[in-house]
Amino acid sequence: AAFPLFDGVEPQVLRRMLQSATLRHLEPHEVLVREGEFHERLFVVLDGSVEQTTSSTTSDRTRILLLGPGSFHGELAVMGNQEETYTITCVLPATVLEFPKATVYRLMRESPAFDRTMEDLYQRRAIWTHARTSPLLAALPEDAVEGLLANARFKVLKPGAVVFGEGDQPGDLYLV
């Protein structure tokens, strides 16, 4: 399987990263991470499959995505220091590589290609996750939200930062 997450990463840098990875085997129905927990790990599926689910308004869980070989999960938890937004459960026997937060950040420092990939993924997924949980946009169809987000930017602001000032010309929509 191809691993686009690591495109452009120098082999010696990737080898160092693999030394601090944990190889895990999962059986069907085994939970990798639970919604609402903090885990700060990046998971890469090597074989088998896992599913990403979220709690719904009923007691059931809603399947969001089936992740197969080459898929990964956890960049929001690692880079955003936020609780997990999905539960990941094994569907078919799976082998998963687990990278701790410190290893991910080290690879980002040592590999400009990986740093760009992670920053881009984090921004796109963070924007999408925040948009889908916003009461303003949650009821819109996915393609409408995708259109709105095409030129969206994700910004992390420090306390006291000015988003817009009184009297400024209106023009942008801000979701906090």
PDB file of N, CA and C in Angstrom, residues 3 6 10 12 18 21 28 57 59 61 72 79 88 90 97 104 113 117 120 124 128 136 140-141 145 160 169 173:
ATOM      1  N   PHE A   3       1.678   5.232   1.044  1.00  0.00           N
ATOM      2  CA  PHE A   3       1.449   6.039   2.224  1.00  0.00           C
ATOM      3  C   PHE A   3       1.707   7.502   1.878  1.00  0.00           C
ATOM      4  N   PHE A   6       3.534  10.232   3.991  1.00  0.00           N
ATOM      5  CA  PHE A   6       4.989  10.329   4.113  1.00  0.00           C
ATOM      6  C   PHE A   6       5.680  10.670   2.792  1.00  0.00           C
ATOM      7  N   GLU A  10      12.488  11.984   3.769  1.00  0.00           N
ATOM      8  CA  GLU A  10      13.751  11.299   3.543  1.00  0.00           C
ATOM      9  C   GLU A  10      13.749   9.956   4.281  1.00  0.00           C
ATOM     10  N   GLN A  12      16.004   8.135   5.817  1.00  0.00           N
ATOM     11  CA  GLN A  12      16.695   8.061   7.117  1.00  0.00           C
ATOM     12  C   GLN A  12      15.872   8.742   8.209  1.00  0.00           C
ATOM     13  N   LEU A  18      10.214   5.623  12.837  1.00  0.00           N
ATOM     14  CA  LEU A  18       9.681   4.278  13.047  1.00  0.00           C
ATOM     15  C   LEU A  18      10.229   3.625  14.314  1.00  0.00           C
ATOM     16  N   ALA A  21       7.805   4.206  17.044  1.00  0.00           N
ATOM     17  CA  ALA A  21       6.413   3.842  16.761  1.00  0.00           C
ATOM     18  C   ALA A  21       6.057   2.536  17.468  1.00  0.00           C
ATOM     19  N   PRO A  28     -11.509  -7.435  15.124  1.00  0.00           N
ATOM     20  CA  PRO A  28     -12.809  -6.785  14.909  1.00  0.00           C
ATOM     21  C   PRO A  28     -13.499  -6.419  16.224  1.00  0.00           C
ATOM     22  N   THR A  57     -27.862  11.528  17.425  1.00  0.00           N
ATOM     23  CA  THR A  57     -28.922  11.944  18.343  1.00  0.00           C
ATOM     24  C   THR A  57     -29.630  10.742  18.961  1.00  0.00           C
ATOM     25  N   SER A  59     -29.321   6.452  20.110  1.00  0.00           N
ATOM     26  CA  SER A  59     -28.303   5.686  20.839  1.00  0.00           C
ATOM     27  C   SER A  59     -27.318   5.030  19.867  1.00  0.00           C
ATOM     28  N   ARG A  61     -24.534   4.758  16.657  1.00  0.00           N
ATOM     29  CA  ARG A  61     -23.371   5.511  16.192  1.00  0.00           C
ATOM     30  C   ARG A  61     -23.497   5.646  14.687  1.00  0.00           C
ATOM     31  N   PHE A  72      -4.882   7.259   7.714  1.00  0.00           N
ATOM     32  CA  PHE A  72      -4.328   7.684   8.996  1.00  0.00           C
ATOM     33  C   PHE A  72      -5.370   8.501   9.734  1.00  0.00           C
ATOM     34  N   MET A  79      -2.059  17.807  16.834  1.00  0.00           N
ATOM     35  CA  MET A  79      -1.710  19.199  16.569  1.00  0.00           C
ATOM     36  C   MET A  79      -2.658  20.199  17.216  1.00  0.00           C
ATOM     37  N   ILE A  88     -12.792   5.172  16.855  1.00  0.00           N
ATOM     38  CA  ILE A  88     -12.206   4.349  15.801  1.00  0.00           C
ATOM     39  C   ILE A  88     -12.250   2.904  16.277  1.00  0.00           C
ATOM     40  N   CYS A  90     -12.048  -1.330  15.066  1.00  0.00           N
ATOM     41  CA  CYS A  90     -11.584  -2.282  14.061  1.00  0.00           C
ATOM     42  C   CYS A  90     -12.771  -2.978  13.389  1.00  0.00           C
ATOM     43  N   LEU A  97       0.182   1.364  12.889  1.00  0.00           N
ATOM     44  CA  LEU A  97       1.374   1.993  13.461  1.00  0.00           C
ATOM     45  C   LEU A  97       0.914   3.194  14.271  1.00  0.00           C
ATOM     46  N   VAL A 104       5.853  12.826  16.094  1.00  0.00           N
ATOM     47  CA  VAL A 104       5.241  13.553  14.972  1.00  0.00           C
ATOM     48  C   VAL A 104       5.881  14.941  14.854  1.00  0.00           C
ATOM     49  N   ALA A 113       8.793  18.390   3.990  1.00  0.00           N
ATOM     50  CA  ALA A 113       7.675  17.793   3.241  1.00  0.00           C
ATOM     51  C   ALA A 113       6.590  17.311   4.201  1.00  0.00           C
ATOM     52  N   THR A 117       2.700  18.721   4.774  1.00  0.00           N
ATOM     53  CA  THR A 117       1.565  17.790   4.694  1.00  0.00           C
ATOM     54  C   THR A 117       0.721  17.861   5.962  1.00  0.00           C
ATOM     55  N   ASP A 120      -1.141  21.263   6.302  1.00  0.00           N
ATOM     56  CA  ASP A 120      -2.241  21.336   5.342  1.00  0.00           C
ATOM     57  C   ASP A 120      -3.402  20.451   5.788  1.00  0.00           C
ATOM     58  N   ARG A 124      -7.157  21.774   6.890  1.00  0.00           N
ATOM     59  CA  ARG A 124      -8.354  21.355   6.149  1.00  0.00           C
ATOM     60  C   ARG A 124      -9.318  20.577   7.033  1.00  0.00           C
ATOM     61  N   TRP A 128     -13.069  21.743   8.418  1.00  0.00           N
ATOM     62  CA  TRP A 128     -14.230  20.892   8.124  1.00  0.00           C
ATOM     63  C   TRP A 128     -14.926  20.477   9.419  1.00  0.00           C
ATOM     64  N   LEU A 136     -24.671  27.047  12.664  1.00  0.00           N
ATOM     65  CA  LEU A 136     -24.949  27.833  11.469  1.00  0.00           C
ATOM     66  C   LEU A 136     -24.843  26.996  10.191  1.00  0.00           C
ATOM     67  N   LEU A 140     -26.621  22.404   6.521  1.00  0.00           N
ATOM     68  CA  LEU A 140     -26.394  22.512   5.075  1.00  0.00           C
ATOM     69  C   LEU A 140     -25.883  21.198   4.502  1.00  0.00           C
ATOM     70  N   PRO A 141     -26.205  20.928   3.220  1.00  0.00           N
ATOM     71  CA  PRO A 141     -25.658  19.727   2.580  1.00  0.00           C
ATOM     72  C   PRO A 141     -24.130  19.833   2.466  1.00  0.00           C
ATOM     73  N   VAL A 145     -21.379  23.113   2.022  1.00  0.00           N
ATOM     74  CA  VAL A 145     -20.336  23.442   3.002  1.00  0.00           C
ATOM     75  C   VAL A 145     -18.970  23.420   2.317  1.00  0.00           C
ATOM     76  N   GLY A 160      -6.456  38.515  23.096  1.00  0.00           N
ATOM     77  CA  GLY A 160      -6.319  39.936  22.811  1.00  0.00           C
ATOM     78  C   GLY A 160      -6.199  40.276  21.338  1.00  0.00           C
ATOM     79  N   GLN A 169     -15.192  47.594   7.226  1.00  0.00           N
ATOM     80  CA  GLN A 169     -16.106  47.173   6.166  1.00  0.00           C
ATOM     81  C   GLN A 169     -16.424  45.691   6.352  1.00  0.00           C
ATOM     82  N   LEU A 173     -17.109  36.042   6.825  1.00  0.00           N
ATOM     83  CA  LEU A 173     -17.870  35.359   7.857  1.00  0.00           C
ATOM     84  C   LEU A 173     -16.870  34.690   8.773  1.00  0.00           C
TER      85      LEU A 173
END
